[in-house]
Amino acid sequence: MQFVLLGFSDLPKLQGLLSGVFSIIYLIILIGNCLIIIITKMDSALQKPMYFFLANFSFLEICYVTVTVPRILFNIWTQDRHISIMACGVQMCFFLMLATTESLLLAVMSYDRYVAICNPLLYPVVMNPTKCTHLVTGSWLGGIPVQIGQTFQIFSLDFCNSNRIDHFFCDVPPILNLACGDTSVHELSVYVIVMVVGAVPFVLVLTSYSRIIATIVRLPTAKGRGKAFSTCSSHLLVVILFYGSAAITYFRPKYTHSPGTDKLLSLFYTIVTPMFNPMIYTFRNKDVISALRKILLKK
């Protein structure tokens, strides 16, 4: 009735250091993303679709890391690594739903930049408030039925190999490793779902940015090209970090998986990328920096 999340128990001498590092990272993610949400709400110059999507993305990142990091800290602080099957299933389900939302929202944000740069005259009409709300709502709700079904399918398996999960959270690959018998059908369903909610949005992102880059190159002024590249490069960097690490984890053949490699890759798309996102979106965005400066000067 219980699993054991081994996490980083193979590093007994580093438990204090890990606790401090994860606590600091979690605080950075919370403070950074809350700051972005506050700035985009308070500054009238940022009442644009781009920053509406960015505020939603920041709130998503807070939810996304809260699914995993507090559990990691609890395991380190108490050294009690047991987790019930129900709690494990809930954690996996929320993680998969929020990861799907992130994938879809990144595609929506790339579409927003495509319309803004490639069709600037139509931008206010195409990206009107109603459509922006629909796109965000679809991103938040799109993965719920799929990922609930996938989680239910995985946890309907019998687990007899062991109850020890050599990972720091309940992710799909380590859970499937504990299942009895042939899991090839379940692995295939995981690949199909990842293709639909991960690879398809990624292709849409690449398509959008290929057209964006072609348009930027044709801009008449160096200042215009520089501003467009500055706006888009930060988003593209976030896309590469998220999709790249997740794709390597989920698309690798099962026999190439190792606990150490899986943990390292998972750290990138669960913790490291969300930590850098606020920095990428603020330090590389002059409008956000200007809005932050105005708020600080007022205070």
Coordinates of C-alpha atoms in Angstrom, one line a residue:
M1 CA 0.0 0.0 0.0
Q2 CA 3.1 2.3 0.1
F3 CA 6.0 3.2 -2.0
V4 CA 9.4 4.4 -0.8
L5 CA 10.8 7.5 -2.6
L6 CA 14.5 6.9 -2.3
G7 CA 15.2 10.4 -3.7
F8 CA 18.8 11.5 -2.7
S9 CA 19.2 9.0 0.1
D10 CA 22.3 7.6 -1.6
L11 CA 24.0 10.9 -0.6
P12 CA 23.7 10.8 3.2
K13 CA 26.5 13.3 3.9
L14 CA 24.9 15.9 1.6
Q15 CA 21.4 15.9 3.1
G16 CA 21.9 19.3 4.9
L17 CA 23.4 20.8 1.8
L18 CA 20.6 19.5 -0.4
S19 CA 18.0 20.8 2.0
G20 CA 19.5 24.3 1.8
V21 CA 19.9 24.3 -1.9
F22 CA 16.3 23.1 -2.6
S23 CA 14.9 25.6 0.0
I24 CA 16.7 28.5 -1.7
I25 CA 15.7 27.4 -5.2
Y26 CA 12.0 27.1 -4.1
L27 CA 12.1 30.6 -2.6
I28 CA 13.7 32.0 -5.7
I29 CA 11.0 30.4 -7.9
L30 CA 8.2 31.7 -5.6
I31 CA 9.5 35.2 -5.2
G32 CA 10.6 35.6 -8.9
N33 CA 7.3 34.4 -10.3
C34 CA 5.2 36.3 -7.8
L35 CA 7.1 39.4 -8.7
I36 CA 6.4 39.0 -12.4
I37 CA 2.6 38.5 -11.6
I38 CA 2.6 41.7 -9.5
I39 CA 4.5 43.7 -12.1
T40 CA 2.3 42.7 -15.0
K41 CA -0.9 43.5 -13.0
M42 CA 0.3 46.9 -11.6
D43 CA 1.9 48.5 -14.6
S44 CA -0.5 49.8 -17.2
A45 CA 2.1 49.6 -19.9
L46 CA 2.2 45.8 -19.5
Q47 CA -1.5 45.3 -20.1
K48 CA -0.8 43.4 -23.3
P49 CA -1.5 39.8 -24.4
M50 CA 2.2 38.9 -24.1
Y51 CA 2.3 39.8 -20.4
F52 CA -1.1 38.3 -19.8
F53 CA 0.4 35.0 -21.0
L54 CA 3.6 35.6 -19.0
A55 CA 1.6 36.2 -15.8
N56 CA -0.3 32.9 -16.3
F57 CA 3.0 31.2 -17.1
S58 CA 4.5 32.5 -13.8
F59 CA 1.5 31.3 -11.8
L60 CA 1.8 27.9 -13.6
E61 CA 5.5 27.6 -12.6
I62 CA 4.6 28.2 -8.9
C63 CA 2.0 25.4 -9.1
Y64 CA 4.4 23.2 -11.1
V65 CA 7.3 23.2 -8.6
T66 CA 5.0 23.0 -5.6
V67 CA 4.0 19.5 -6.8
T68 CA 7.5 18.2 -6.3
V69 CA 9.8 20.4 -4.2
P70 CA 7.9 20.5 -0.8
R71 CA 7.8 16.6 -0.9
I72 CA 11.5 16.5 -1.5
L73 CA 12.1 18.9 1.4
F74 CA 9.8 16.8 3.6
N75 CA 11.6 13.6 2.8
I76 CA 15.0 15.2 3.6
W77 CA 13.9 16.9 6.8
T78 CA 12.0 13.9 8.3
Q79 CA 14.0 11.1 6.6
D80 CA 10.6 9.4 6.2
R81 CA 10.5 8.5 2.5
H82 CA 7.2 6.5 2.5
I83 CA 4.4 7.7 0.3
S84 CA 1.0 6.0 -0.1
I85 CA 0.0 4.7 -3.5
M86 CA -2.9 7.3 -3.5
A87 CA -0.5 10.2 -2.7
C88 CA 1.9 9.0 -5.4
G89 CA -0.9 8.8 -7.9
V90 CA -2.1 12.3 -7.0
Q91 CA 1.4 13.7 -7.3
M92 CA 1.9 12.1 -10.7
C93 CA -1.4 13.2 -12.0
F94 CA -0.9 16.9 -11.0
F95 CA 2.6 16.9 -12.3
L96 CA 1.6 15.5 -15.7
M97 CA -1.4 17.9 -16.0
L98 CA 0.7 20.9 -15.2
A99 CA 3.5 19.8 -17.5
T100 CA 1.0 19.5 -20.3
T101 CA -0.3 23.0 -19.5
E102 CA 3.2 24.3 -19.7
S103 CA 3.8 22.6 -23.0
L104 CA 0.6 24.1 -24.4
L105 CA 1.1 27.5 -22.9
L106 CA 4.6 27.7 -24.4
A107 CA 3.0 27.0 -27.8
V108 CA 0.4 29.7 -27.2
M109 CA 3.1 32.2 -26.3
S110 CA 5.1 31.5 -29.4
Y111 CA 1.9 32.0 -31.5
D112 CA 1.4 35.3 -29.8
R113 CA 4.9 36.4 -30.8
Y114 CA 4.4 35.1 -34.3
V115 CA 1.3 37.3 -34.8
A116 CA 2.9 40.3 -33.1
I117 CA 6.0 40.2 -35.3
C118 CA 4.7 38.7 -38.6
N119 CA 1.3 40.4 -38.7
P120 CA 1.6 43.5 -36.4
L121 CA -1.3 45.3 -38.0
L122 CA -3.7 42.4 -37.3
Y123 CA -2.3 41.8 -33.8
P124 CA -4.9 43.7 -31.8
V125 CA -7.7 42.0 -33.7
V126 CA -6.3 38.5 -33.7
M127 CA -5.1 38.5 -30.1
N128 CA -8.1 40.2 -28.6
P129 CA -8.9 39.7 -24.9
T130 CA -11.6 37.0 -25.6
K131 CA -9.3 34.9 -27.7
C132 CA -6.4 35.3 -25.2
T133 CA -8.7 34.0 -22.4
H134 CA -9.8 31.1 -24.5
L135 CA -6.2 30.1 -25.4
V136 CA -5.1 30.3 -21.7
T137 CA -8.2 28.3 -20.6
G138 CA -7.6 25.7 -23.2
S139 CA -4.0 25.4 -22.0
W140 CA -5.0 24.9 -18.4
L141 CA -7.8 22.4 -19.1
G142 CA -6.5 20.6 -22.2
G143 CA -4.4 18.0 -20.4
I144 CA -6.7 17.2 -17.5
P145 CA -8.8 14.3 -19.1
V146 CA -5.8 12.8 -20.9
Q147 CA -3.4 12.8 -17.9
I148 CA -6.1 11.6 -15.4
G149 CA -6.7 8.7 -17.8
Q150 CA -3.0 8.0 -18.1
T151 CA -2.4 8.1 -14.4
F152 CA -5.4 5.7 -13.8
Q153 CA -4.1 3.3 -16.4
I154 CA -0.6 3.2 -14.8
F155 CA -1.8 2.8 -11.3
S156 CA -4.2 0.0 -12.4
L157 CA -1.1 -2.2 -12.9
D158 CA 0.1 -4.7 -10.3
F159 CA 3.3 -3.8 -8.6
C160 CA 5.4 -6.7 -7.5
N161 CA 9.0 -6.0 -8.4
S162 CA 9.6 -3.7 -5.5
N163 CA 8.1 -0.8 -3.7
R164 CA 11.2 1.3 -3.8
I165 CA 11.1 4.2 -6.3
D166 CA 14.7 5.3 -7.1
H167 CA 13.6 8.9 -7.9
F168 CA 12.7 12.1 -6.0
F169 CA 9.0 12.1 -7.1
C170 CA 6.4 9.8 -8.7
D171 CA 7.3 10.1 -12.4
V172 CA 6.1 7.7 -15.1
P173 CA 9.4 5.9 -16.0
P174 CA 10.3 4.8 -12.4
I175 CA 6.8 3.7 -11.6
L176 CA 6.5 1.6 -14.8
N177 CA 9.8 -0.1 -13.8
L178 CA 8.1 -1.5 -10.7
A179 CA 5.1 -3.0 -12.6
C180 CA 4.7 -6.7 -13.0
G181 CA 4.8 -8.4 -16.4
D182 CA 4.9 -6.8 -19.9
T183 CA 4.4 -3.0 -19.8
S184 CA 5.0 -2.4 -23.5
V185 CA 1.4 -1.4 -24.2
H186 CA 1.5 1.2 -21.3
E187 CA 4.9 2.4 -22.5
L188 CA 3.5 2.9 -26.0
S189 CA 0.5 4.8 -24.7
V190 CA 3.0 7.1 -22.8
Y191 CA 4.9 7.7 -26.0
V192 CA 1.7 8.6 -27.9
I193 CA 0.5 11.0 -25.2
V194 CA 3.9 12.7 -25.0
M195 CA 3.8 13.0 -28.8
V196 CA 0.4 14.7 -28.7
V197 CA 0.9 17.0 -25.7
G198 CA 4.7 17.5 -26.1
A199 CA 6.0 17.0 -29.6
V200 CA 3.1 18.6 -31.4
P201 CA 3.3 21.8 -29.5
F202 CA 7.1 21.8 -29.8
V203 CA 6.7 21.5 -33.6
L204 CA 4.3 24.4 -33.6
V205 CA 6.8 26.5 -31.6
L206 CA 9.6 25.7 -34.0
T207 CA 7.3 26.6 -37.0
S208 CA 6.3 29.9 -35.4
Y209 CA 9.9 30.8 -34.7
S210 CA 11.2 29.8 -38.1
R211 CA 8.7 32.4 -39.5
I212 CA 9.5 34.9 -36.9
I213 CA 13.3 34.7 -37.6
A214 CA 12.6 35.0 -41.4
T215 CA 10.6 38.1 -40.7
I216 CA 13.1 39.6 -38.3
V217 CA 15.9 39.2 -40.8
R218 CA 13.9 41.3 -43.3
L219 CA 13.3 44.2 -40.8
P220 CA 14.8 47.4 -42.2
T221 CA 16.5 48.8 -39.0
A222 CA 19.0 47.2 -36.7
K223 CA 17.1 48.6 -33.7
G224 CA 14.0 46.8 -34.8
R225 CA 15.8 43.5 -35.3
G226 CA 17.5 43.8 -31.9
K227 CA 14.2 44.5 -30.1
A228 CA 12.5 41.6 -31.8
F229 CA 15.3 39.2 -31.1
S230 CA 15.5 40.3 -27.5
T231 CA 11.8 39.6 -27.0
C232 CA 11.8 36.2 -28.7
S233 CA 15.2 34.8 -27.6
S234 CA 14.2 34.6 -23.9
H235 CA 11.1 32.6 -24.8
L236 CA 13.0 30.4 -27.1
L237 CA 15.6 29.6 -24.4
V238 CA 12.9 28.6 -22.0
V239 CA 11.3 26.3 -24.7
I240 CA 14.7 24.6 -25.4
L241 CA 15.4 24.0 -21.7
F242 CA 11.9 22.6 -21.0
Y243 CA 11.3 20.5 -24.1
G244 CA 14.9 19.3 -24.4
S245 CA 15.3 17.8 -21.0
A246 CA 11.7 16.3 -21.0
A247 CA 12.1 14.8 -24.4
I248 CA 15.4 13.1 -23.5
T249 CA 13.7 11.6 -20.4
Y250 CA 10.5 10.3 -22.0
F251 CA 11.7 9.3 -25.5
R252 CA 14.7 7.3 -24.5
P253 CA 14.3 3.5 -24.7
K254 CA 13.6 1.8 -21.4
Y255 CA 16.8 -0.2 -21.4
T256 CA 18.9 3.1 -21.5
H257 CA 17.3 4.5 -18.3
S258 CA 19.4 4.7 -15.2
P259 CA 18.3 6.2 -11.8
G260 CA 21.2 8.7 -11.7
T261 CA 20.6 10.0 -15.3
D262 CA 16.8 10.1 -14.8
K263 CA 17.2 12.2 -11.6
L264 CA 19.6 14.6 -13.3
L265 CA 17.4 15.1 -16.3
S266 CA 14.3 15.4 -14.2
L267 CA 15.9 18.1 -12.1
F268 CA 16.2 20.2 -15.2
Y269 CA 12.6 20.2 -16.2
T270 CA 11.1 20.1 -12.7
I271 CA 13.3 22.6 -10.8
V272 CA 16.2 24.1 -12.7
T273 CA 14.2 25.5 -15.6
P274 CA 11.5 27.0 -13.4
M275 CA 14.2 28.7 -11.4
F276 CA 15.8 30.4 -14.4
N277 CA 12.5 31.4 -16.1
P278 CA 11.9 34.5 -14.0
M279 CA 15.5 35.6 -14.5
I280 CA 15.3 35.0 -18.3
Y281 CA 12.0 36.8 -18.7
T282 CA 13.0 39.8 -16.5
F283 CA 16.7 40.4 -17.2
R284 CA 16.1 40.0 -21.0
N285 CA 13.0 42.1 -21.1
K286 CA 13.4 45.9 -21.0
D287 CA 9.7 46.6 -20.5
V288 CA 9.6 44.4 -17.3
I289 CA 12.8 45.9 -16.0
S290 CA 11.4 49.4 -16.6
A291 CA 8.1 48.5 -14.9
L292 CA 10.0 47.1 -11.9
R293 CA 12.1 50.2 -11.6
K294 CA 9.0 52.4 -11.6
I295 CA 7.4 50.3 -8.9
L296 CA 10.5 50.4 -6.7
L297 CA 10.9 54.2 -7.2
K298 CA 7.3 54.7 -6.2
K299 CA 7.8 52.7 -3.0

